[in-house]
CSV table of C-alpha atoms in Angstrom, one decimal:
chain,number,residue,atom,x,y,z
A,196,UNK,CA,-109.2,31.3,14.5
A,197,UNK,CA,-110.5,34.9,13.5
A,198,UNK,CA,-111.0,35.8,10.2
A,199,UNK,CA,-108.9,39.1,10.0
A,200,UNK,CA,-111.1,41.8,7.6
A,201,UNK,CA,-108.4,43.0,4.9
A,202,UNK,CA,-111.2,44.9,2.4
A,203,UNK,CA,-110.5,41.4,0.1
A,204,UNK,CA,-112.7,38.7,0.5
A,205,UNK,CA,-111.9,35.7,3.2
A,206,UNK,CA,-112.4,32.6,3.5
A,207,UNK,CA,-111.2,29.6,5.9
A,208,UNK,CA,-112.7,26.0,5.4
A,209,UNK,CA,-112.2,24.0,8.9
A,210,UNK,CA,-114.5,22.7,10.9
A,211,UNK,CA,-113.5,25.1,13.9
A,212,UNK,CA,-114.7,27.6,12.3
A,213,UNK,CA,-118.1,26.5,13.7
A,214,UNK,CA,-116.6,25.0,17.2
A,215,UNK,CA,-114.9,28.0,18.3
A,216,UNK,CA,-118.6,30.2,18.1
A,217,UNK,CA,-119.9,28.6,21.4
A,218,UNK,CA,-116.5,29.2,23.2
A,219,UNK,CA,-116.7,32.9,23.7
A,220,UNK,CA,-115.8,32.8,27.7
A,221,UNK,CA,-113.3,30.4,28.2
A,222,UNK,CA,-109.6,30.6,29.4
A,223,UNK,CA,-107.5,32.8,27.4
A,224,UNK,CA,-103.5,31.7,28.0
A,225,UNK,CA,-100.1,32.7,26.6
A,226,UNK,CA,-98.6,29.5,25.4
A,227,UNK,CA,-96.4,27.9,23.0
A,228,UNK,CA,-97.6,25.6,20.2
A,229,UNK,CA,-96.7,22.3,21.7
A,230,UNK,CA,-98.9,22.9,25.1
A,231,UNK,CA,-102.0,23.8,22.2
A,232,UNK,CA,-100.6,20.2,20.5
A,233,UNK,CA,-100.5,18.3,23.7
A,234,UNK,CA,-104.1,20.1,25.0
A,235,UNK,CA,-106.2,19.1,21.9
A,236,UNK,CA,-105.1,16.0,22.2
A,237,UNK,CA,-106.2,15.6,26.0
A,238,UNK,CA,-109.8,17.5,24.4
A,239,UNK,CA,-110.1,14.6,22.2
A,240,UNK,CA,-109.3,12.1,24.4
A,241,UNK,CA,-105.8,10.7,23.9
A,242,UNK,CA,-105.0,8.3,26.7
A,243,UNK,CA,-101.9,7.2,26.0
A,244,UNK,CA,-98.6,9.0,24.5
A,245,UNK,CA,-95.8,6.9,23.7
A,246,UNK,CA,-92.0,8.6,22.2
A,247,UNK,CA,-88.5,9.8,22.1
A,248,UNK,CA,-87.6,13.5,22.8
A,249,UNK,CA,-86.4,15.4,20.2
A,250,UNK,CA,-86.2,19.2,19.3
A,251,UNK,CA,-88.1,20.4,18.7
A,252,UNK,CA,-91.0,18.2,19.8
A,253,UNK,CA,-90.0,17.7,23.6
A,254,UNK,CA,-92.0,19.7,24.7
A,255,UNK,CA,-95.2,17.7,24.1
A,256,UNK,CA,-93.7,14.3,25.5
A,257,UNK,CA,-92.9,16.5,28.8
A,258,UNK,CA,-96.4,18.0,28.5
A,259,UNK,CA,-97.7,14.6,28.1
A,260,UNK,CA,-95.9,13.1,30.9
A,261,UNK,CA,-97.8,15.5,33.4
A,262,UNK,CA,-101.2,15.7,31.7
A,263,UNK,CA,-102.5,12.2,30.8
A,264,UNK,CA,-101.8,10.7,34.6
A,265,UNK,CA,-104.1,14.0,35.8
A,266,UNK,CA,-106.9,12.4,34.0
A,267,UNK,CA,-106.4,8.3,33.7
A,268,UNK,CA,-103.9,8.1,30.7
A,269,UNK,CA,-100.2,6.8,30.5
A,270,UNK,CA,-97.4,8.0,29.3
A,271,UNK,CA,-94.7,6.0,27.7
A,272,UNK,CA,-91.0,6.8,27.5
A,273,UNK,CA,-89.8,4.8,24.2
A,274,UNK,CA,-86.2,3.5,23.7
A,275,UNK,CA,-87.0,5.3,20.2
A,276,UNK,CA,-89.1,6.6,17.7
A,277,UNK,CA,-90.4,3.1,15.9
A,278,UNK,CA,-90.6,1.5,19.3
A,279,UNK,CA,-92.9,4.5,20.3
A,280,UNK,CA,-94.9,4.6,17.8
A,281,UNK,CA,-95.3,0.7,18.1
A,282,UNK,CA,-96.8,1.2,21.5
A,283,UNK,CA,-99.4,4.2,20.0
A,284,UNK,CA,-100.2,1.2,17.8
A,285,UNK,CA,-100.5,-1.5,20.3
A,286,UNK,CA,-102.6,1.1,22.7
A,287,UNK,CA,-105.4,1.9,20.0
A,288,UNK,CA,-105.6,-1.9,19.6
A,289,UNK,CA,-106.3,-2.0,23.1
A,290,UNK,CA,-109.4,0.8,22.9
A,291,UNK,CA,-107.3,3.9,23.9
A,292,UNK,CA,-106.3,6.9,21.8
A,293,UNK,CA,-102.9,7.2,20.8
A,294,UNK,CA,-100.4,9.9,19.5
A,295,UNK,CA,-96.7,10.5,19.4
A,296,UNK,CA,-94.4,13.3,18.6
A,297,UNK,CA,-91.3,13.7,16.3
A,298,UNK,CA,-89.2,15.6,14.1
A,299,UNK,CA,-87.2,15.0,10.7
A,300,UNK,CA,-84.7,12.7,11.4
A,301,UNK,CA,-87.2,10.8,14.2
A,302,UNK,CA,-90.1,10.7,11.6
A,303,UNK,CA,-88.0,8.5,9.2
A,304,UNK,CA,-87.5,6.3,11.8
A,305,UNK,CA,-91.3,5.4,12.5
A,306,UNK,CA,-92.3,4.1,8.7
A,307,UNK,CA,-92.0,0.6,8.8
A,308,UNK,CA,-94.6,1.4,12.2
A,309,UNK,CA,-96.7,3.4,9.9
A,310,UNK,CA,-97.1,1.2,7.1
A,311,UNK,CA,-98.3,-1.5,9.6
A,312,UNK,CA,-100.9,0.8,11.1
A,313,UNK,CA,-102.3,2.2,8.2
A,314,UNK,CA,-102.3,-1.3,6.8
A,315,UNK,CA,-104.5,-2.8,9.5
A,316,UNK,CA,-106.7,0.3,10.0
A,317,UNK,CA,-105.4,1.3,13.4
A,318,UNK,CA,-106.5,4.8,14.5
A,319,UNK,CA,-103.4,6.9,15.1
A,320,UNK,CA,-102.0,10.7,15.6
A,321,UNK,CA,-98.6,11.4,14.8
A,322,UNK,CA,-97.1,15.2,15.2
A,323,UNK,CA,-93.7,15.6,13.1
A,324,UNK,CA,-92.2,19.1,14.4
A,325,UNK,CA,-90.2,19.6,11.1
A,326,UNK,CA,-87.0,21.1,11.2
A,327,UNK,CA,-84.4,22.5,8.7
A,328,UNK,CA,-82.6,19.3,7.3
A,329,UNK,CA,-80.7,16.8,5.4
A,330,UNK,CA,-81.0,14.6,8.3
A,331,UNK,CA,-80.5,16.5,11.8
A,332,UNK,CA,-79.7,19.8,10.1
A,333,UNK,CA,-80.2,22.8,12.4
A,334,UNK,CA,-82.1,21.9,15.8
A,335,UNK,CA,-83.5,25.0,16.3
A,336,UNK,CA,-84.9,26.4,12.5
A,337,UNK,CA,-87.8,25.8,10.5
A,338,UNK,CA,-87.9,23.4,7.4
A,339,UNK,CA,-90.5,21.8,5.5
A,340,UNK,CA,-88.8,19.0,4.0
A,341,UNK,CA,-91.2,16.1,5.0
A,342,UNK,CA,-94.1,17.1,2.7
A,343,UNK,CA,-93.7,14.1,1.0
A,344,UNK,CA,-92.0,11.8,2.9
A,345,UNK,CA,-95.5,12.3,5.0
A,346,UNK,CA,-97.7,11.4,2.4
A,347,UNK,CA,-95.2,8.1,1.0
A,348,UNK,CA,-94.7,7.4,4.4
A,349,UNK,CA,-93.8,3.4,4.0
A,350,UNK,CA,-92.5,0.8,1.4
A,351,UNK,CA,-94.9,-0.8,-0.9
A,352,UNK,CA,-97.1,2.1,-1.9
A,353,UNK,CA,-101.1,1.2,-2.0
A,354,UNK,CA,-102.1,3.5,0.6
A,355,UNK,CA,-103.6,6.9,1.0
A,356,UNK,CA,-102.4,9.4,4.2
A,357,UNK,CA,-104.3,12.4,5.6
A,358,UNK,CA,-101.5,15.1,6.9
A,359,UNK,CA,-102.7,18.4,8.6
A,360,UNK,CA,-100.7,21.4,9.1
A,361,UNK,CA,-101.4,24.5,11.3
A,362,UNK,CA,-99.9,28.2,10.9
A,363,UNK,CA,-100.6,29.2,14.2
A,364,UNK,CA,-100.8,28.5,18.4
A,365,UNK,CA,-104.6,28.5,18.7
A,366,UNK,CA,-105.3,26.5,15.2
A,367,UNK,CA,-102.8,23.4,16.6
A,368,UNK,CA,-105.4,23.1,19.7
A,369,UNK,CA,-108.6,22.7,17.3
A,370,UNK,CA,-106.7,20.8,14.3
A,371,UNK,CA,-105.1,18.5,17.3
A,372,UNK,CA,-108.8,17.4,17.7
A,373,UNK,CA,-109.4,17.7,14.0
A,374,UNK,CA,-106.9,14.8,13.2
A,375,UNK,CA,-107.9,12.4,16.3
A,376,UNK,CA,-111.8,12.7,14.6
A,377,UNK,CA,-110.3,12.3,11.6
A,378,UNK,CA,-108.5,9.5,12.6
A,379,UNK,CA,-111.6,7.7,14.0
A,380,UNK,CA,-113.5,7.9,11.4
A,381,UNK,CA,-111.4,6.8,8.8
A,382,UNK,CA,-109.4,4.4,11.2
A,383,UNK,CA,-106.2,5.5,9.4
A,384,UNK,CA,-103.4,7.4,10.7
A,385,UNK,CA,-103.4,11.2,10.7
A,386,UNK,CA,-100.3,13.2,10.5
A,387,UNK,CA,-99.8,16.8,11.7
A,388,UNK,CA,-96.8,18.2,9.9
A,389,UNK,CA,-95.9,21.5,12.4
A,390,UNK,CA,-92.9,23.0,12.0
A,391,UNK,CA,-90.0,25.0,14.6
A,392,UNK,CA,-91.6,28.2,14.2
A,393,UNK,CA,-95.6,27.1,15.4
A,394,UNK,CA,-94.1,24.6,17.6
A,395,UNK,CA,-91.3,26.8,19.8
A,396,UNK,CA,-93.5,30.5,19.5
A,397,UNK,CA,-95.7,31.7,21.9
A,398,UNK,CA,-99.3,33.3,20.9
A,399,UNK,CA,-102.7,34.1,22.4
A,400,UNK,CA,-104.5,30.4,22.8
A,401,UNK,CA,-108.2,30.3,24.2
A,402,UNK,CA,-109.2,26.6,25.8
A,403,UNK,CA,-112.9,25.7,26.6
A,404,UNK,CA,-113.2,25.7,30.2
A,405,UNK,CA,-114.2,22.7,30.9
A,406,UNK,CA,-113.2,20.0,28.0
A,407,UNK,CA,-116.7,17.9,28.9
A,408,UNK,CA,-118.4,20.7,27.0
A,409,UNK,CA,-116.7,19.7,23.8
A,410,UNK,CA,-118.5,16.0,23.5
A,411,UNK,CA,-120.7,16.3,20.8
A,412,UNK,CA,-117.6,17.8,18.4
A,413,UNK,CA,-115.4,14.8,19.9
A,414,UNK,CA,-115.6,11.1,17.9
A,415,UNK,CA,-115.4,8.8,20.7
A,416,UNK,CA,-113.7,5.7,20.3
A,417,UNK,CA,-115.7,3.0,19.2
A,418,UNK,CA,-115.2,-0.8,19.0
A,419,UNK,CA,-115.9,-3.5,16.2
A,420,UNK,CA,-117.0,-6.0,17.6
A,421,UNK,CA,-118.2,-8.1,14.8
A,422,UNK,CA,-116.7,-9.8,11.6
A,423,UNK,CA,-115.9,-8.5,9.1
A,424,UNK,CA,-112.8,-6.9,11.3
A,425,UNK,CA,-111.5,-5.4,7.7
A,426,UNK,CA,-114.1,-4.6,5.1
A,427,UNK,CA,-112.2,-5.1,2.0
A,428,UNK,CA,-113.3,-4.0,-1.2
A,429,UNK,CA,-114.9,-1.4,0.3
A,430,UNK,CA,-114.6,2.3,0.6
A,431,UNK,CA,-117.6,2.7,3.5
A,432,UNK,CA,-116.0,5.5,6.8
A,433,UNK,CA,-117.4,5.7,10.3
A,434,UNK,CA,-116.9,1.9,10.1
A,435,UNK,CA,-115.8,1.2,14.2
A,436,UNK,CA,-112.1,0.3,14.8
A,437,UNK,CA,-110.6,-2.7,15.9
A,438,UNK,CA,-109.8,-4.1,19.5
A,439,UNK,CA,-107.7,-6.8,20.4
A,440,UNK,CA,-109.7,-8.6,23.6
A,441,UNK,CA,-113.4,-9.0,24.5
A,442,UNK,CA,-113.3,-11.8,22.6
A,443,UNK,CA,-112.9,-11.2,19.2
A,444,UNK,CA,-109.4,-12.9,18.3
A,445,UNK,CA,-108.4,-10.1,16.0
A,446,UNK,CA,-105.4,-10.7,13.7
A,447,UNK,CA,-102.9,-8.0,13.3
A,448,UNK,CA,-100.3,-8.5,10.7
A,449,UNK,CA,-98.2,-6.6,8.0
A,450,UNK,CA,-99.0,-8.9,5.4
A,451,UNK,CA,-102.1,-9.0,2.4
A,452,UNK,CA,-105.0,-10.1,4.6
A,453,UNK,CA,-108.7,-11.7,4.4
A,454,UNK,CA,-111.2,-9.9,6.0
A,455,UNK,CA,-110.8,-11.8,9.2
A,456,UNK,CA,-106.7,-10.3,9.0
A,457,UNK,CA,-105.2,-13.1,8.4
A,458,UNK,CA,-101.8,-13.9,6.1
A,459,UNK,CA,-102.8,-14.7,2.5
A,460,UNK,CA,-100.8,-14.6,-0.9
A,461,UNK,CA,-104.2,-13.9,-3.4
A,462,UNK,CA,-104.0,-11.3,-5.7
A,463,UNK,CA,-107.5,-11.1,-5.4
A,464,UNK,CA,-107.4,-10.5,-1.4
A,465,UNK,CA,-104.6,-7.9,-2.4
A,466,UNK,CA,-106.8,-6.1,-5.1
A,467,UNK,CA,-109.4,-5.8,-2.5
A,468,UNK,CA,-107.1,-4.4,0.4
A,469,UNK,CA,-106.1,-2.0,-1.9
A,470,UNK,CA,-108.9,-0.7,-2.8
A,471,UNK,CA,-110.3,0.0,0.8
A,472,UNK,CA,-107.0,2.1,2.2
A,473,UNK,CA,-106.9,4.2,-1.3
A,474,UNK,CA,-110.5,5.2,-1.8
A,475,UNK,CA,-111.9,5.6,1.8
A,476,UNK,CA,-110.1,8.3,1.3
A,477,UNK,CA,-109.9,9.3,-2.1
A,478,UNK,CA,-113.6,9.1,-2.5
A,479,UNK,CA,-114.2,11.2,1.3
A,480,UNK,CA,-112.1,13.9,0.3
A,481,UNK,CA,-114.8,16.6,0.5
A,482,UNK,CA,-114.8,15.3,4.1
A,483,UNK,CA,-110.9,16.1,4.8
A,484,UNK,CA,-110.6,19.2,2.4
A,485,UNK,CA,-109.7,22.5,5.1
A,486,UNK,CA,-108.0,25.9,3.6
A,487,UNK,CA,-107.6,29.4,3.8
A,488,UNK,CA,-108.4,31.7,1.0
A,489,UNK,CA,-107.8,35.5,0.7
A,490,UNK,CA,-108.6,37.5,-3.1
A,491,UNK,CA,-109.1,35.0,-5.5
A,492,UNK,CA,-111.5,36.3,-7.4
A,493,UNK,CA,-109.9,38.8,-8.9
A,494,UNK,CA,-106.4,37.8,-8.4
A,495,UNK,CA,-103.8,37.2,-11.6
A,496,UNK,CA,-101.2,35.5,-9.5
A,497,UNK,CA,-101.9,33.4,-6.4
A,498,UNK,CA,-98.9,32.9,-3.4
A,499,UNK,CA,-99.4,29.4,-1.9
A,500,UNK,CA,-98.1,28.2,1.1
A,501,UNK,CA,-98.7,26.3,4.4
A,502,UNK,CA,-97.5,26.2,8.2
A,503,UNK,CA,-94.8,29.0,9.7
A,504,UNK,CA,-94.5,30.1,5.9
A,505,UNK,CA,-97.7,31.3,5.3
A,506,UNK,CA,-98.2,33.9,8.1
A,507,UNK,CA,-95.3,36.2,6.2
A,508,UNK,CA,-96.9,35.1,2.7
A,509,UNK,CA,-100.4,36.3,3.6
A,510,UNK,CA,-99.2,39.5,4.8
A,511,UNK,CA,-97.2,39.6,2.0
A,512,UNK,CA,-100.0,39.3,-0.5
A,513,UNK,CA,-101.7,41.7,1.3
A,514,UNK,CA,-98.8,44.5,0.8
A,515,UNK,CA,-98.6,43.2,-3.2
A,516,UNK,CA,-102.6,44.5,-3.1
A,517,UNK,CA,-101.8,47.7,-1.8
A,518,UNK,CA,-98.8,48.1,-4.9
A,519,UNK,CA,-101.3,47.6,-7.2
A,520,UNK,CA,-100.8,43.9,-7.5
A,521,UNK,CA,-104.1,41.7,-7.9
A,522,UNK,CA,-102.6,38.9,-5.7
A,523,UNK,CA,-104.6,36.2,-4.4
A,524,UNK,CA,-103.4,33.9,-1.2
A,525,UNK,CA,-104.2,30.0,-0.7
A,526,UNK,CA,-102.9,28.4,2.2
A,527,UNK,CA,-103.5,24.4,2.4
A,528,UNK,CA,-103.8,23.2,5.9
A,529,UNK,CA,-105.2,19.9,4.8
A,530,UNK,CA,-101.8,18.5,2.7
A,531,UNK,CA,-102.9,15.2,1.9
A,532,UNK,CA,-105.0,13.9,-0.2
A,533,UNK,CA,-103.7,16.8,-2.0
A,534,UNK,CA,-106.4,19.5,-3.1
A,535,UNK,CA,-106.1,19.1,-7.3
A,536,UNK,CA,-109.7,21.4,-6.9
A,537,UNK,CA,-108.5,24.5,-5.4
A,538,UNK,CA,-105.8,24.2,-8.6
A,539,UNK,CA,-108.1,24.7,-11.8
A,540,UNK,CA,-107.9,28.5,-11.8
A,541,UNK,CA,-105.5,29.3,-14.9
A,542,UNK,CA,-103.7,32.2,-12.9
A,543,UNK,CA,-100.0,32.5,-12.2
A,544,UNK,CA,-98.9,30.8,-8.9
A,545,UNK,CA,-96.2,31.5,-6.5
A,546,UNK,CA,-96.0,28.3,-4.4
A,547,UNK,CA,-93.4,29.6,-1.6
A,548,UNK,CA,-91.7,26.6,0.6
A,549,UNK,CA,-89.3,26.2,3.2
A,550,UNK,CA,-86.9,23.9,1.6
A,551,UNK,CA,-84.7,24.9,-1.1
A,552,UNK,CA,-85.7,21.3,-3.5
A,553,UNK,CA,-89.4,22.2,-4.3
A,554,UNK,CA,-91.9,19.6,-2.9
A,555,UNK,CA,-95.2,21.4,-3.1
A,556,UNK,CA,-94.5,23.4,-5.9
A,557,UNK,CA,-94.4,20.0,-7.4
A,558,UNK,CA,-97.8,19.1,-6.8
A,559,UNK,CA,-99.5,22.8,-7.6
A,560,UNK,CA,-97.4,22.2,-10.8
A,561,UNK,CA,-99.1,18.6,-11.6
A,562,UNK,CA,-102.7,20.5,-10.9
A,563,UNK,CA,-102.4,23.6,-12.4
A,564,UNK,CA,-103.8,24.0,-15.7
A,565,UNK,CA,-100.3,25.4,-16.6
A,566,UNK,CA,-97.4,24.3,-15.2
A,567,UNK,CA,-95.1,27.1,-17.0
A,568,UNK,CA,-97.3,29.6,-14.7
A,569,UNK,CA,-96.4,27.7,-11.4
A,570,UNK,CA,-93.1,29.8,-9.8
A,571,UNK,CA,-91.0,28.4,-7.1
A,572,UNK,CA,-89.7,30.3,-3.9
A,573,UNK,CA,-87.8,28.4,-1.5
A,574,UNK,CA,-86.1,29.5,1.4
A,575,UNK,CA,-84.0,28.0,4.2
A,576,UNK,CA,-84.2,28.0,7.8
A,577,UNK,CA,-85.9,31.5,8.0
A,578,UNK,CA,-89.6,32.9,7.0
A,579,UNK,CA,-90.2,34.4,3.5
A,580,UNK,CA,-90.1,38.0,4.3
A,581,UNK,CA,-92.9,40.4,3.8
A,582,UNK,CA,-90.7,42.4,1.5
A,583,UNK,CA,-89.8,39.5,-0.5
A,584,UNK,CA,-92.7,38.0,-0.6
A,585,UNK,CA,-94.6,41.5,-2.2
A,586,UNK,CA,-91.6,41.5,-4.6
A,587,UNK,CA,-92.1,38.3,-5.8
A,588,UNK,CA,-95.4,38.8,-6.6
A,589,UNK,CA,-94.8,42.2,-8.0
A,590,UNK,CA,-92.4,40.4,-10.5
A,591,UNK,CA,-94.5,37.5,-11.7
A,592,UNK,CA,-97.5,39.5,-12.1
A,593,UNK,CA,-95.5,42.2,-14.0
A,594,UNK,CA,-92.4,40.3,-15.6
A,595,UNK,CA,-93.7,36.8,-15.2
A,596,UNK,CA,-90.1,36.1,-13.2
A,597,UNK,CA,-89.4,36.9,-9.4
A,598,UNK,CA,-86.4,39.2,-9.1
A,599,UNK,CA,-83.2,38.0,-7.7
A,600,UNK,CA,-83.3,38.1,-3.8
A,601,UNK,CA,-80.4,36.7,-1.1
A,602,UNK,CA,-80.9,33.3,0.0
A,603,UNK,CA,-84.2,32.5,-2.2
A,604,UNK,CA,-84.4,29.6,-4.8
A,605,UNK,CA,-86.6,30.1,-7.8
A,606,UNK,CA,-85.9,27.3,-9.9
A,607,UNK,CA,-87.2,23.5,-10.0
A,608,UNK,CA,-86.7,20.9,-12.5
């Protein structure tokens, strides 16, 4: 994804950054976000798709359904979301790469699936379309209401998640591939939180010709072979995944385990699986960190935002610059584990959302060095404005309060 020059310094921290140098003749196409979704998974080698449709992430099952038979994969039609994202499960164990597709009131569906994933280290890829909610809400609008239902995304606590989220067409091809490497090598599941807008809009997306040439950015899927099939206690990455077959016997269960997976009722067994799904992440996460940065050097109040939201925010912060305004823009494209680091500036911060009950603005408030600075503005169903956006930023550097504007909510308690 280009860097656009504004006269204000730049910066984005993703790994594409360096992948997309080499790919300067390629195919350029006009495609919506779900064919990018559905082709960076085929670039990283998914083999098997398993799900229900829903708007609005259809469109990558039907993708799905014509591009993994065109080169050896399967796809599955579920009877629902957990029993789709059982099969992902069951298909990794096997040796294949897995993903599924949701939205909102799917996702929910899928936890009890997740937490026995994540629990026995199962590489996955999971792609939540948000949509405006409570529950099925409106089909065919933006939301961001599964922020944290993607990071607490099962009963019983103990566990870390890694959630992506792209703003644009050509960033959900390379962060598609992002989250399947990502998912390898911390044998975890990886969530991409996308949303109506990057899912259903059309843009400018340039593929590799030929997605051979991408094999030494691609993880391949490994097997562990050996015992330990769970190394508990420890917080080591890269470690091979599981597969059930070839003689190994492994043991698959949603219970406390021994290293060998199976059932066992010891606090000190639990202590130890504990530790392993928390801190392979928690102590890696220089390895999962990716963001966008625009002015913050000099800026006195920084917007923050992610997905659909932040295309409108930075351009926003960009007009607030030419009023005069020393704005500053962060955009978080890696959710979870959340980034506390790029919070330790004491400036004022504008956290903008598309919900209306604050979920982000939570966390910037937590990591901020002062919460009284941190300013909410949530919005429904449609993008921040430019225009609002500028204003809000005008008001909270100026009179430390965003003026009232239709249909925003500035408050969070």
């Amino acid at each position: 994804m280009a860097i656009i020059q504004t006269g204000v310094s730049e910066k984005l921290v993703a790994p594409w950054t360096e992948w997309e140098k080499r790919y300067t003749e390629g195919r350029r196409l006009l495609e919506a976000g779900t064919y990018a979704l559905t082709e960076g998974a085929i670039a990283a080698g998914c083999k098997v798709f398993a799900g229900y449709p829903i708007t609005p992430a259809t469109d990558i099952a039907e993708y799905m359904s014509k591009r993994l038979p065109q080169g050896g994969g399967y796809y599955m039609q579920a009877e629902d979301e957990l029993a789709g994202m059982h099969m992902c499960a069951g298909a990794s164990l096997g040796g294949l790469k897995a993903m599924t597709a949701t939205s909102g009131p799917g996702f929910t569906l899928m936890h009890d699936a997740y937490g026995w994933a994540i629990t026995n280290e199962i590489p996955l890829v999971v792609v939540d379309a948000m949509r405006v909610g409570p529950i099925s809400g409106i089909t065919g609008a933006p939301g961001q209401g599964e922020f944290y239902v993607a990071r607490y995304c099962t009963h019983g606590g103990n566990i870390e998640t890694i959630v992506l989220s792209p703003n644009s067409v050509q960033e959900s091809f390379w962060l598609t591939l992002d989250a399947f490497n990502l998912a390898e090598r911390f044998r975890t599941v990886v969530t991409i939180l996308t949303d109506q807008v990057i899912s259903d809009m059309f843009e400018d997306l340039f593929l590799p010709r030929d997605y051979a040439e991408l094999a030494d950015i691609v993880v391949p899927r490994r097997h562990n072979l050996t015992m330990p099939f769970y190394p508990l206690n420890s917080d080591a990455i890269d470690v091979p995944p599981n597969i059930v077959g070839k003689g190994t016997g492994v043991c698959v269960s949603a219970y406390t385990h021994t290293e060998e997976g199976y059932d066992i009722e010891e606090m000190e067994a639990q202590w130890a699986q504990t530790y392993r799904l928390v801190n392979k992440i928690r102590h890696h996460r220089e390895e999962i960190l990716r963001y966008e940065a625009v002015g913050l050097e000099d800026a006195e109040v920084i917007a923050v935002a992610y997905g659909a939201a932040s295309r409108t925010v930075k351009t926003g912060v960009l007009e607030a610059r030419r009023r005069g305004v020393k704005a500053g823009f962060l955009r978080l494209i890696s959710l979870w584990p959340f980034a506390d680091e790029l919070f330790e500036r004491d400036a004022r911060y504008l956290v903008c959302e598309l919900n209306y009950d604050g979920q982000l603005v939570r966390e910037v408030m937590r990591a901020a060095p002062d919460k009284r600075k941190v300013h909410f503005m949530g919005k429904s169903a449609e993008l921040h404005t430019v225009a609002e956006v500028a204003a809000a930023l005008e008001g909270v550097a100026r009179r430390d309060r965003i003026p009232e504007l239709p249909y925003i909510w500035t408050e969070v308690r």
